């Protein structure tokens, strides 16, 4: 599943190169499940940000004012358009949501008991005498 945030640049990590062919770009087609409306994004293969392209691909994708919700996606390997696509590289689900990052902080309320040379025994000798 691909998670995207609208009105921002998203980084996606995928494995499209493993199934791609001779095209010079990918077309990511998002289809809104509720409205059956499609949006295409063209991603050049040379824009791959991955240091290990034989293992995974990493792309930066600028998503405009895409409506939030659930989408189906298809990725086409092509040199021009979807109709001239060499292959369908991947299909799946995508979710577009507004993400707000908030962090919760908590006070440290851990209390420690120090065991030393006092009367307190660390191990119960009635349980296992080898610890006495």
PDB file of N, CA, C and O in Angstrom, residues 98-127:
ATOM      1  N   UNK A  98      -4.363  13.412   5.080  1.00  0.00           N
ATOM      2  CA  UNK A  98      -3.645  14.543   5.653  1.00  0.00           C
ATOM      3  C   UNK A  98      -2.983  14.033   6.922  1.00  0.00           C
ATOM      4  O   UNK A  98      -3.634  13.463   7.794  1.00  0.00           O
ATOM      5  N   UNK A  99      -1.676  14.217   7.009  1.00  0.00           N
ATOM      6  CA  UNK A  99      -0.924  13.719   8.151  1.00  0.00           C
ATOM      7  C   UNK A  99      -0.483  14.900   8.999  1.00  0.00           C
ATOM      8  O   UNK A  99       0.120  15.843   8.502  1.00  0.00           O
ATOM      9  N   UNK A 100      -0.806  14.841  10.258  1.00  0.00           N
ATOM     10  CA  UNK A 100      -0.314  15.852  11.190  1.00  0.00           C
ATOM     11  C   UNK A 100       0.577  15.142  12.200  1.00  0.00           C
ATOM     12  O   UNK A 100       0.159  14.184  12.847  1.00  0.00           O
ATOM     13  N   UNK A 101       1.785  15.611  12.297  1.00  0.00           N
ATOM     14  CA  UNK A 101       2.738  14.988  13.209  1.00  0.00           C
ATOM     15  C   UNK A 101       2.697  15.680  14.559  1.00  0.00           C
ATOM     16  O   UNK A 101       2.935  16.877  14.664  1.00  0.00           O
ATOM     17  N   UNK A 102       2.354  14.919  15.571  1.00  0.00           N
ATOM     18  CA  UNK A 102       2.381  15.432  16.935  1.00  0.00           C
ATOM     19  C   UNK A 102       3.160  14.443  17.792  1.00  0.00           C
ATOM     20  O   UNK A 102       3.145  13.239  17.539  1.00  0.00           O
ATOM     21  N   UNK A 103       3.818  14.966  18.776  1.00  0.00           N
ATOM     22  CA  UNK A 103       4.615  14.127  19.655  1.00  0.00           C
ATOM     23  C   UNK A 103       4.106  14.271  21.076  1.00  0.00           C
ATOM     24  O   UNK A 103       3.871  15.377  21.557  1.00  0.00           O
ATOM     25  N   UNK A 104       3.949  13.147  21.734  1.00  0.00           N
ATOM     26  CA  UNK A 104       3.539  13.147  23.132  1.00  0.00           C
ATOM     27  C   UNK A 104       4.784  13.029  23.993  1.00  0.00           C
ATOM     28  O   UNK A 104       5.656  12.198  23.728  1.00  0.00           O
ATOM     29  N   UNK A 105       4.868  13.826  25.022  1.00  0.00           N
ATOM     30  CA  UNK A 105       5.969  13.713  25.966  1.00  0.00           C
ATOM     31  C   UNK A 105       5.399  13.336  27.318  1.00  0.00           C
ATOM     32  O   UNK A 105       4.309  13.758  27.695  1.00  0.00           O
ATOM     33  N   UNK A 106       6.132  12.540  28.029  1.00  0.00           N
ATOM     34  CA  UNK A 106       5.698  12.059  29.325  1.00  0.00           C
ATOM     35  C   UNK A 106       6.803  12.301  30.337  1.00  0.00           C
ATOM     36  O   UNK A 106       7.984  12.166  30.027  1.00  0.00           O
ATOM     37  N   UNK A 107       6.406  12.629  31.562  1.00  0.00           N
ATOM     38  CA  UNK A 107       7.380  12.811  32.638  1.00  0.00           C
ATOM     39  C   UNK A 107       7.872  11.436  33.082  1.00  0.00           C
ATOM     40  O   UNK A 107       7.111  10.467  33.113  1.00  0.00           O
ATOM     41  N   UNK A 108       9.131  11.365  33.436  1.00  0.00           N
ATOM     42  CA  UNK A 108       9.716  10.115  33.909  1.00  0.00           C
ATOM     43  C   UNK A 108       9.339   9.915  35.367  1.00  0.00           C
ATOM     44  O   UNK A 108       9.739  10.682  36.239  1.00  0.00           O
ATOM     45  N   UNK A 109       8.547   8.896  35.631  1.00  0.00           N
ATOM     46  CA  UNK A 109       8.121   8.634  37.006  1.00  0.00           C
ATOM     47  C   UNK A 109       8.625   7.280  37.493  1.00  0.00           C
ATOM     48  O   UNK A 109       8.021   6.656  38.345  1.00  0.00           O
ATOM     49  N   UNK A 110       9.719   6.827  36.950  1.00  0.00           N
ATOM     50  CA  UNK A 110      10.283   5.543  37.349  1.00  0.00           C
ATOM     51  C   UNK A 110      11.014   5.719  38.674  1.00  0.00           C
ATOM     52  O   UNK A 110      11.797   6.649  38.842  1.00  0.00           O
ATOM     53  N   UNK A 111      10.751   4.827  39.616  1.00  0.00           N
ATOM     54  CA  UNK A 111      11.445   4.856  40.895  1.00  0.00           C
ATOM     55  C   UNK A 111      12.293   3.596  41.005  1.00  0.00           C
ATOM     56  O   UNK A 111      11.816   2.504  40.730  1.00  0.00           O
ATOM     57  N   UNK A 112      13.509   3.792  41.404  1.00  0.00           N
ATOM     58  CA  UNK A 112      14.451   2.691  41.509  1.00  0.00           C
ATOM     59  C   UNK A 112      14.695   2.351  42.977  1.00  0.00           C
ATOM     60  O   UNK A 112      14.767   3.232  43.827  1.00  0.00           O
ATOM     61  N   UNK A 113      14.838   1.075  43.257  1.00  0.00           N
ATOM     62  CA  UNK A 113      15.198   0.608  44.580  1.00  0.00           C
ATOM     63  C   UNK A 113      16.615   0.066  44.498  1.00  0.00           C
ATOM     64  O   UNK A 113      16.898  -0.808  43.678  1.00  0.00           O
ATOM     65  N   UNK A 114      17.482   0.588  45.331  1.00  0.00           N
ATOM     66  CA  UNK A 114      18.877   0.163  45.318  1.00  0.00           C
ATOM     67  C   UNK A 114      19.043  -0.951  46.337  1.00  0.00           C
ATOM     68  O   UNK A 114      18.696  -0.808  47.509  1.00  0.00           O
ATOM     69  N   UNK A 115      19.565  -2.081  45.881  1.00  0.00           N
ATOM     70  CA  UNK A 115      19.841  -3.199  46.765  1.00  0.00           C
ATOM     71  C   UNK A 115      21.331  -3.179  47.072  1.00  0.00           C
ATOM     72  O   UNK A 115      22.164  -3.169  46.173  1.00  0.00           O
ATOM     73  N   UNK A 116      21.636  -3.172  48.327  1.00  0.00           N
ATOM     74  CA  UNK A 116      23.047  -3.108  48.704  1.00  0.00           C
ATOM     75  C   UNK A 116      23.360  -4.072  49.820  1.00  0.00           C
ATOM     76  O   UNK A 116      22.843  -5.187  49.875  1.00  0.00           O
ATOM     77  N   UNK A 117      24.181  -3.638  50.721  1.00  0.00           N
ATOM     78  CA  UNK A 117      24.658  -4.495  51.807  1.00  0.00           C
ATOM     79  C   UNK A 117      23.751  -4.413  53.021  1.00  0.00           C
ATOM     80  O   UNK A 117      24.195  -4.602  54.140  1.00  0.00           O
ATOM     81  N   UNK A 118      22.500  -4.122  52.861  1.00  0.00           N
ATOM     82  CA  UNK A 118      21.576  -4.022  53.992  1.00  0.00           C
ATOM     83  C   UNK A 118      20.910  -5.366  54.230  1.00  0.00           C
ATOM     84  O   UNK A 118      21.319  -6.390  53.705  1.00  0.00           O
ATOM     85  N   UNK A 119      19.851  -5.345  54.979  1.00  0.00           N
ATOM     86  CA  UNK A 119      19.125  -6.577  55.296  1.00  0.00           C
ATOM     87  C   UNK A 119      18.342  -7.113  54.113  1.00  0.00           C
ATOM     88  O   UNK A 119      17.935  -8.264  54.109  1.00  0.00           O
ATOM     89  N   UNK A 120      18.105  -6.273  53.155  1.00  0.00           N
ATOM     90  CA  UNK A 120      17.288  -6.706  52.033  1.00  0.00           C
ATOM     91  C   UNK A 120      18.044  -7.736  51.210  1.00  0.00           C
ATOM     92  O   UNK A 120      19.213  -7.570  50.921  1.00  0.00           O
ATOM     93  N   UNK A 121      17.366  -8.780  50.860  1.00  0.00           N
ATOM     94  CA  UNK A 121      17.995  -9.824  50.052  1.00  0.00           C
ATOM     95  C   UNK A 121      17.497  -9.682  48.622  1.00  0.00           C
ATOM     96  O   UNK A 121      16.325  -9.513  48.381  1.00  0.00           O
ATOM     97  N   UNK A 122      18.396  -9.813  47.711  1.00  0.00           N
ATOM     98  CA  UNK A 122      18.031  -9.685  46.317  1.00  0.00           C
ATOM     99  C   UNK A 122      17.256 -10.912  45.863  1.00  0.00           C
ATOM    100  O   UNK A 122      16.287 -10.819  45.130  1.00  0.00           O
ATOM    101  N   UNK A 123      17.655 -12.079  46.325  1.00  0.00           N
ATOM    102  CA  UNK A 123      16.990 -13.314  45.923  1.00  0.00           C
ATOM    103  C   UNK A 123      16.352 -13.972  47.136  1.00  0.00           C
ATOM    104  O   UNK A 123      16.876 -13.908  48.249  1.00  0.00           O
ATOM    105  N   UNK A 124      15.252 -14.609  46.932  1.00  0.00           N
ATOM    106  CA  UNK A 124      14.549 -15.320  48.011  1.00  0.00           C
ATOM    107  C   UNK A 124      15.178 -16.706  48.149  1.00  0.00           C
ATOM    108  O   UNK A 124      15.055 -17.553  47.274  1.00  0.00           O
ATOM    109  N   UNK A 125      15.854 -16.923  49.271  1.00  0.00           N
ATOM    110  CA  UNK A 125      16.558 -18.192  49.460  1.00  0.00           C
ATOM    111  C   UNK A 125      15.601 -19.367  49.637  1.00  0.00           C
ATOM    112  O   UNK A 125      15.997 -20.515  49.487  1.00  0.00           O
ATOM    113  N   UNK A 126      14.325 -19.102  49.960  1.00  0.00           N
ATOM    114  CA  UNK A 126      13.372 -20.194  50.073  1.00  0.00           C
ATOM    115  C   UNK A 126      12.962 -20.709  48.701  1.00  0.00           C
ATOM    116  O   UNK A 126      12.500 -21.827  48.563  1.00  0.00           O
ATOM    117  N   UNK A 127      13.156 -19.876  47.707  1.00  0.00           N
ATOM    118  CA  UNK A 127      12.802 -20.301  46.345  1.00  0.00           C
ATOM    119  C   UNK A 127      13.906 -21.162  45.742  1.00  0.00           C
ATOM    120  O   UNK A 127      13.677 -22.218  45.216  1.00  0.00           O
TER     121      UNK A 127
END
